[in-house]
Coordinates of C-alpha atoms and ligand atoms in Angstrom, one line a residue:
M1 CA 1.0 12.8 -12.0
K2 CA -2.1 14.6 -10.9
H3 CA -3.4 12.0 -8.4
L4 CA -2.2 8.8 -6.8
I5 CA -5.1 6.3 -7.4
S6 CA -3.5 3.3 -9.0
L7 CA 0.1 2.4 -9.6
H8 CA -0.9 1.3 -13.1
D9 CA -1.8 4.9 -13.9
I10 CA 1.6 6.5 -13.0
T11 CA 4.8 6.1 -14.9
L12 CA 8.1 4.5 -13.9
D13 CA 9.5 8.0 -13.9
D14 CA 6.9 9.1 -11.3
I15 CA 7.8 6.1 -9.1
N16 CA 11.5 6.9 -9.3
K17 CA 10.8 10.5 -8.4
I18 CA 8.8 9.5 -5.4
L19 CA 11.5 7.0 -4.2
G20 CA 14.2 9.6 -4.8
L21 CA 12.4 12.3 -2.9
S22 CA 11.5 9.8 -0.1
E23 CA 15.2 9.2 0.4
T24 CA 16.0 12.9 0.7
L25 CA 13.1 13.7 3.0
K26 CA 13.9 10.7 5.3
K27 CA 17.5 11.9 5.5
Q28 CA 16.4 15.4 6.3
Q29 CA 14.0 14.3 9.0
K30 CA 16.7 12.0 10.6
E31 CA 19.2 14.9 10.6
G32 CA 16.6 17.4 12.0
I33 CA 16.7 19.6 8.9
Q34 CA 13.4 21.5 8.6
H35 CA 11.6 20.9 5.3
H36 CA 8.4 22.9 5.3
L37 CA 7.6 22.2 1.6
L38 CA 3.8 22.3 2.1
K39 CA 3.6 25.4 4.4
G40 CA 0.1 26.8 4.4
K41 CA -1.4 23.7 2.7
T42 CA -4.2 21.5 4.1
L43 CA -4.7 17.8 3.4
G44 CA -8.2 16.3 4.2
M45 CA -8.1 12.7 5.2
I46 CA -11.4 10.8 4.7
F47 CA -11.5 7.5 6.5
S48 CA -14.4 5.0 6.0
K49 CA -12.3 2.2 7.5
S50 CA -10.0 1.8 10.5
S51 CA -6.3 2.7 10.3
T52 CA -3.3 3.1 12.5
R53 CA -0.3 3.5 10.0
T54 CA -2.1 5.4 7.2
R55 CA -3.7 7.9 9.5
V56 CA -0.7 8.6 11.7
S57 CA 1.9 8.6 8.9
F58 CA -0.1 11.0 6.8
E59 CA -1.0 13.2 9.8
V60 CA 2.6 13.4 11.1
G61 CA 4.0 13.6 7.6
M62 CA 1.9 16.6 6.8
Y63 CA 2.9 18.3 10.1
Q64 CA 6.6 17.7 9.3
L65 CA 6.0 19.4 5.9
G66 CA 4.6 22.5 7.6
G67 CA 1.1 21.8 6.5
Y68 CA -2.2 20.9 8.2
P69 CA -3.8 17.5 8.2
L70 CA -7.5 17.3 8.8
F71 CA -9.0 14.0 9.9
L72 CA -12.5 13.4 8.5
S73 CA -14.2 10.2 9.7
S74 CA -16.9 9.2 7.2
A75 CA -19.1 8.6 10.3
D76 CA -18.9 12.3 11.1
I77 CA -19.1 14.0 7.6
Q78 CA -22.2 14.1 5.5
L79 CA -20.7 11.6 3.0
G80 CA -21.5 8.9 5.5
R81 CA -25.1 10.0 5.5
G82 CA -25.5 9.9 1.8
E83 CA -24.2 13.2 0.5
T84 CA -22.9 12.4 -3.0
I85 CA -19.3 12.1 -4.0
Y86 CA -20.0 14.8 -6.6
D87 CA -21.0 17.4 -4.0
T88 CA -18.4 16.3 -1.5
A89 CA -15.6 16.6 -4.1
N90 CA -16.8 20.0 -5.2
V91 CA -17.1 21.4 -1.7
L92 CA -13.9 20.0 -0.3
S93 CA -12.0 21.3 -3.4
R94 CA -13.0 24.8 -2.2
Y95 CA -11.3 24.4 1.2
L96 CA -8.4 21.9 0.8
D97 CA -5.2 21.5 -1.2
G98 CA -5.4 17.7 -1.4
I99 CA -7.5 14.7 -0.2
M100 CA -6.4 11.3 1.0
I101 CA -9.2 8.8 1.1
R102 CA -9.5 5.3 2.6
T103 CA -12.8 3.6 1.6
Y104 CA -14.4 0.5 0.0
K105 CA -15.1 1.2 -3.6
Q106 CA -12.2 2.1 -6.0
S107 CA -14.8 4.0 -8.1
D108 CA -15.5 6.4 -5.2
V109 CA -11.8 7.4 -5.2
E110 CA -11.9 7.8 -9.0
D111 CA -15.1 9.9 -8.8
L112 CA -13.6 12.2 -6.1
A113 CA -10.7 12.9 -8.5
K114 CA -13.0 13.3 -11.5
Y115 CA -15.4 15.8 -9.8
G116 CA -13.0 17.6 -7.6
S117 CA -10.2 20.0 -8.7
I118 CA -7.5 19.0 -6.2
P119 CA -5.1 15.9 -6.0
V120 CA -6.6 12.7 -4.6
I121 CA -4.5 10.0 -2.9
N122 CA -5.8 6.5 -2.5
G123 CA -5.2 5.4 1.1
L124 CA -6.6 1.9 0.4
T125 CA -9.7 0.6 -1.2
D126 CA -11.0 -3.0 -1.5
L127 CA -9.1 -3.1 -4.8
M128 CA -5.8 -1.3 -4.2
H129 CA -3.3 0.0 -1.7
P130 CA -0.8 2.0 -3.7
C131 CA 0.8 4.1 -0.9
Q132 CA 1.7 0.9 0.9
I133 CA 3.4 -0.6 -2.1
L134 CA 5.5 2.5 -2.8
A135 CA 6.7 2.3 0.9
D136 CA 7.4 -1.4 0.3
L137 CA 9.4 -0.7 -2.9
F138 CA 11.4 2.0 -1.0
T139 CA 12.1 -0.5 1.8
I140 CA 13.2 -3.2 -0.6
Y141 CA 15.5 -0.7 -2.3
E142 CA 17.0 0.4 1.0
K143 CA 17.7 -3.2 2.0
K144 CA 18.8 -4.6 -1.3
G145 CA 20.2 -1.6 -3.2
T146 CA 18.2 -2.4 -6.3
L147 CA 14.7 -3.4 -7.4
K148 CA 15.0 -4.5 -11.0
G149 CA 15.7 -8.3 -11.3
L150 CA 14.7 -9.1 -7.7
K151 CA 11.9 -11.7 -7.0
L152 CA 9.1 -10.9 -4.6
A153 CA 6.8 -13.7 -3.5
Y154 CA 3.4 -12.9 -2.1
V155 CA 1.5 -15.7 -0.4
G156 CA -2.1 -15.4 0.8
D157 CA -5.2 -13.6 -0.3
G158 CA -5.4 -12.1 -3.8
N159 CA -6.5 -8.8 -2.2
N160 CA -5.8 -5.0 -2.4
V161 CA -2.2 -5.4 -1.3
A162 CA -1.5 -8.2 -3.7
H163 CA -3.0 -6.1 -6.5
S164 CA -0.9 -3.1 -5.9
L165 CA 2.2 -5.4 -5.5
L166 CA 1.4 -6.8 -9.0
H167 CA 1.2 -3.2 -10.4
G168 CA 4.3 -2.0 -8.5
C169 CA 6.6 -4.9 -9.3
A170 CA 5.6 -4.9 -12.9
K171 CA 6.4 -1.2 -13.3
V172 CA 9.8 -1.4 -11.7
G173 CA 10.9 -4.6 -13.3
M174 CA 10.8 -6.9 -10.3
D175 CA 9.7 -10.5 -10.8
I176 CA 6.6 -11.3 -8.7
A177 CA 5.0 -14.7 -7.8
V178 CA 1.6 -14.7 -6.2
A179 CA 0.3 -17.8 -4.5
T180 CA -3.3 -17.9 -3.5
P181 CA -5.8 -20.6 -2.7
K182 CA -8.2 -21.5 -5.6
G183 CA -11.1 -19.0 -5.6
Y184 CA -9.0 -16.3 -4.0
E185 CA -6.9 -15.3 -7.0
C186 CA -6.1 -11.7 -8.0
D187 CA -8.6 -9.7 -10.1
G188 CA -8.3 -10.5 -13.8
Q189 CA -8.2 -6.8 -14.9
I190 CA -5.4 -6.0 -12.5
V191 CA -3.4 -9.0 -13.7
K192 CA -3.9 -7.8 -17.3
E193 CA -2.7 -4.4 -16.4
A194 CA 0.4 -5.8 -14.6
Q195 CA 1.1 -8.0 -17.6
E196 CA 1.1 -5.0 -19.9
D197 CA 3.6 -3.2 -17.7
A198 CA 5.7 -6.3 -17.2
A199 CA 6.0 -6.7 -21.0
E200 CA 7.7 -3.3 -21.0
S201 CA 9.8 -3.6 -17.9
G202 CA 10.9 -7.2 -18.4
S203 CA 9.5 -8.4 -15.1
K204 CA 8.1 -12.0 -14.9
I205 CA 4.7 -12.6 -13.3
L206 CA 3.8 -16.1 -11.9
L207 CA 0.3 -16.8 -10.6
T208 CA 0.0 -20.1 -8.8
N209 CA -1.9 -22.0 -6.1
D210 CA 1.4 -23.4 -4.8
P211 CA 3.1 -21.4 -2.1
V212 CA 6.3 -23.3 -2.3
E213 CA 6.6 -22.6 -6.1
A214 CA 6.0 -18.9 -5.4
V215 CA 8.6 -18.6 -2.6
A216 CA 11.3 -20.6 -4.4
D217 CA 14.5 -18.4 -4.6
A218 CA 12.6 -15.2 -3.6
D219 CA 14.5 -12.1 -2.4
V220 CA 11.4 -10.8 -0.6
V221 CA 8.6 -12.8 1.0
Y222 CA 5.3 -10.9 1.6
T223 CA 2.0 -11.8 3.2
D224 CA -1.1 -9.9 4.5
T225 CA -4.1 -10.8 6.7
W226 CA -6.4 -13.5 5.4
V227 CA -9.4 -11.4 6.5
S228 CA -9.4 -7.8 5.1
M229 CA -11.6 -5.0 6.4
G230 CA -15.1 -5.7 5.4
Q231 CA -14.7 -9.5 5.3
E232 CA -15.1 -10.1 9.0
D233 CA -18.2 -12.4 8.4
E234 CA -16.0 -14.8 6.3
K235 CA -13.3 -15.1 9.0
E236 CA -13.9 -18.7 10.1
A237 CA -14.1 -20.1 6.5
R238 CA -11.1 -18.1 5.4
I239 CA -8.9 -19.4 8.2
K240 CA -9.6 -23.0 7.2
I241 CA -8.9 -22.3 3.5
F242 CA -5.8 -20.2 4.0
T243 CA -4.0 -22.3 6.6
P244 CA -1.8 -24.1 4.0
Y245 CA -0.6 -20.6 2.9
Q246 CA 0.9 -19.6 6.3
V247 CA 4.4 -18.1 6.0
N248 CA 6.3 -20.2 8.5
G249 CA 9.9 -21.4 8.9
D250 CA 9.4 -24.2 6.5
L251 CA 8.0 -22.1 3.7
F252 CA 10.5 -19.2 4.3
S253 CA 13.4 -21.7 4.0
K254 CA 12.5 -22.1 0.3
A255 CA 13.4 -18.4 -0.3
K256 CA 16.9 -17.1 -0.8
K257 CA 19.1 -17.3 2.3
D258 CA 19.2 -13.5 2.6
A259 CA 15.5 -13.0 1.8
I260 CA 13.6 -10.3 3.8
F261 CA 10.1 -10.6 5.1
L262 CA 7.5 -7.8 4.6
H263 CA 4.0 -7.4 5.9
C264 CA 1.9 -4.3 5.4
L265 CA 0.4 -4.8 8.9
P266 CA -1.7 -5.2 10.9
A267 CA -0.5 -8.8 11.3
Y268 CA -2.1 -11.8 13.0
R269 CA 0.6 -13.9 14.4
G270 CA -0.1 -17.6 14.2
F271 CA -2.4 -17.1 11.2
E272 CA -0.8 -15.7 8.0
V273 CA 2.7 -15.7 9.5
T274 CA 4.4 -17.3 12.5
E275 CA 6.1 -15.4 15.3
E276 CA 9.4 -17.0 14.3
I277 CA 9.3 -15.2 10.9
I278 CA 7.6 -11.9 11.6
D279 CA 9.7 -11.3 14.7
G280 CA 12.8 -13.0 13.3
P281 CA 16.0 -11.4 12.1
Q282 CA 15.0 -11.2 8.4
S283 CA 11.7 -9.3 9.1
V284 CA 11.9 -5.6 8.2
I285 CA 8.2 -4.8 9.1
F286 CA 8.9 -1.8 11.3
D287 CA 11.2 -0.1 8.8
E288 CA 8.5 -0.8 6.3
A289 CA 5.9 0.8 8.5
E290 CA 8.2 3.8 9.1
N291 CA 8.7 4.3 5.4
R292 CA 5.0 4.8 4.9
M293 CA 5.6 8.3 6.3
H294 CA 8.6 9.2 4.3
V295 CA 7.1 8.0 1.0
Q296 CA 3.8 9.6 1.6
K297 CA 5.5 12.9 2.3
A298 CA 7.2 12.6 -1.1
I299 CA 3.9 11.8 -2.7
M300 CA 2.2 14.9 -1.1
V301 CA 5.1 17.2 -2.1
L302 CA 5.0 16.0 -5.7
L303 CA 1.2 16.3 -5.9
M304 CA 0.5 19.4 -3.7
G305 CA 3.8 21.3 -3.7
Ligands
CP1 N1 -0.8 -1.0 6.4 C1 -1.8 -0.1 6.6 O1 -2.3 0.6 5.8 O2 -2.1 0.0 8.0 P1 -3.3 0.8 8.6 O3 -4.6 0.0 8.2 O4 -3.0 0.7 10.1 O5 -3.4 2.1 8.0
NVA2 N1 -5.8 -6.2 3.1 C1 -5.9 -5.5 4.3 C2 -4.8 -4.4 4.3 C3 -4.8 -3.5 5.6 C4 -3.8 -2.5 5.6 C5 -7.3 -4.9 4.4 O1 -7.8 -4.4 3.4 O2 -7.8 -4.9 5.5

């Protein structure tokens, strides 16, 4: 593993290594055992979109590893004024030991990796959110003690989070059911890639427009905002279309009795999920958010250590 750009590009072995190291690093951090595995290393963090969790968890994680995190808003660096990815990648490779980037186009992340000479981590694009899903898998493993054979139901928009869930579940052998409204289904190429991995891992993929069918007997119920960053103009139309896909008490009752609820956050209570569910006893959203940090520390150590 040279970069973390798409979960389809890494192996099951890579994922297991990340999850295993996340467990060790989380334990060490909780016990106050110093783990300066990236002493003297610098991570550049380019943000072209807003962030709370990704920024703070990478920044604090890098600090805990003894390294230095450098926040680079695209509004402040020349990339935002039209400097090419080619030049940016070459220049930053001379200063940094790794780059985390949150941006719009997946191809910009790929180009950064292609033209630079240091590891690149995808901190979210319009197409994917791999760090989030690795943290989700780690959280599910902590709560359920296994991944293989479980069923995850994702209800809502066929977006970046849904795409990386398809990739991630297919790799680890979890069944995944995705329910989206018509016209908001997942990207065809991503589905194809997930199906390839599912054929190997034995995971079953169900794509449907029926939320009840998706949630039936699920071990994990997952949703995300109906309006992703960059889609603000579509907000009103989307709310109307997605209302039947709200995760509420009625829909959640179709899942297994001990199902857990996940949401990558930020959440919009009363829209994609009701308060009753997201703030209820089966919601593990804050453990999930915390785990972003532990998992990303493992990713950084494996790529930059
Ligand atoms: N889940 C997630 O990536 O959150 P932020 O947008 O706050 O980073
Ligand atoms: N789908 C959301 C995820 C935010 C972490 C977005 O892209 O805005």
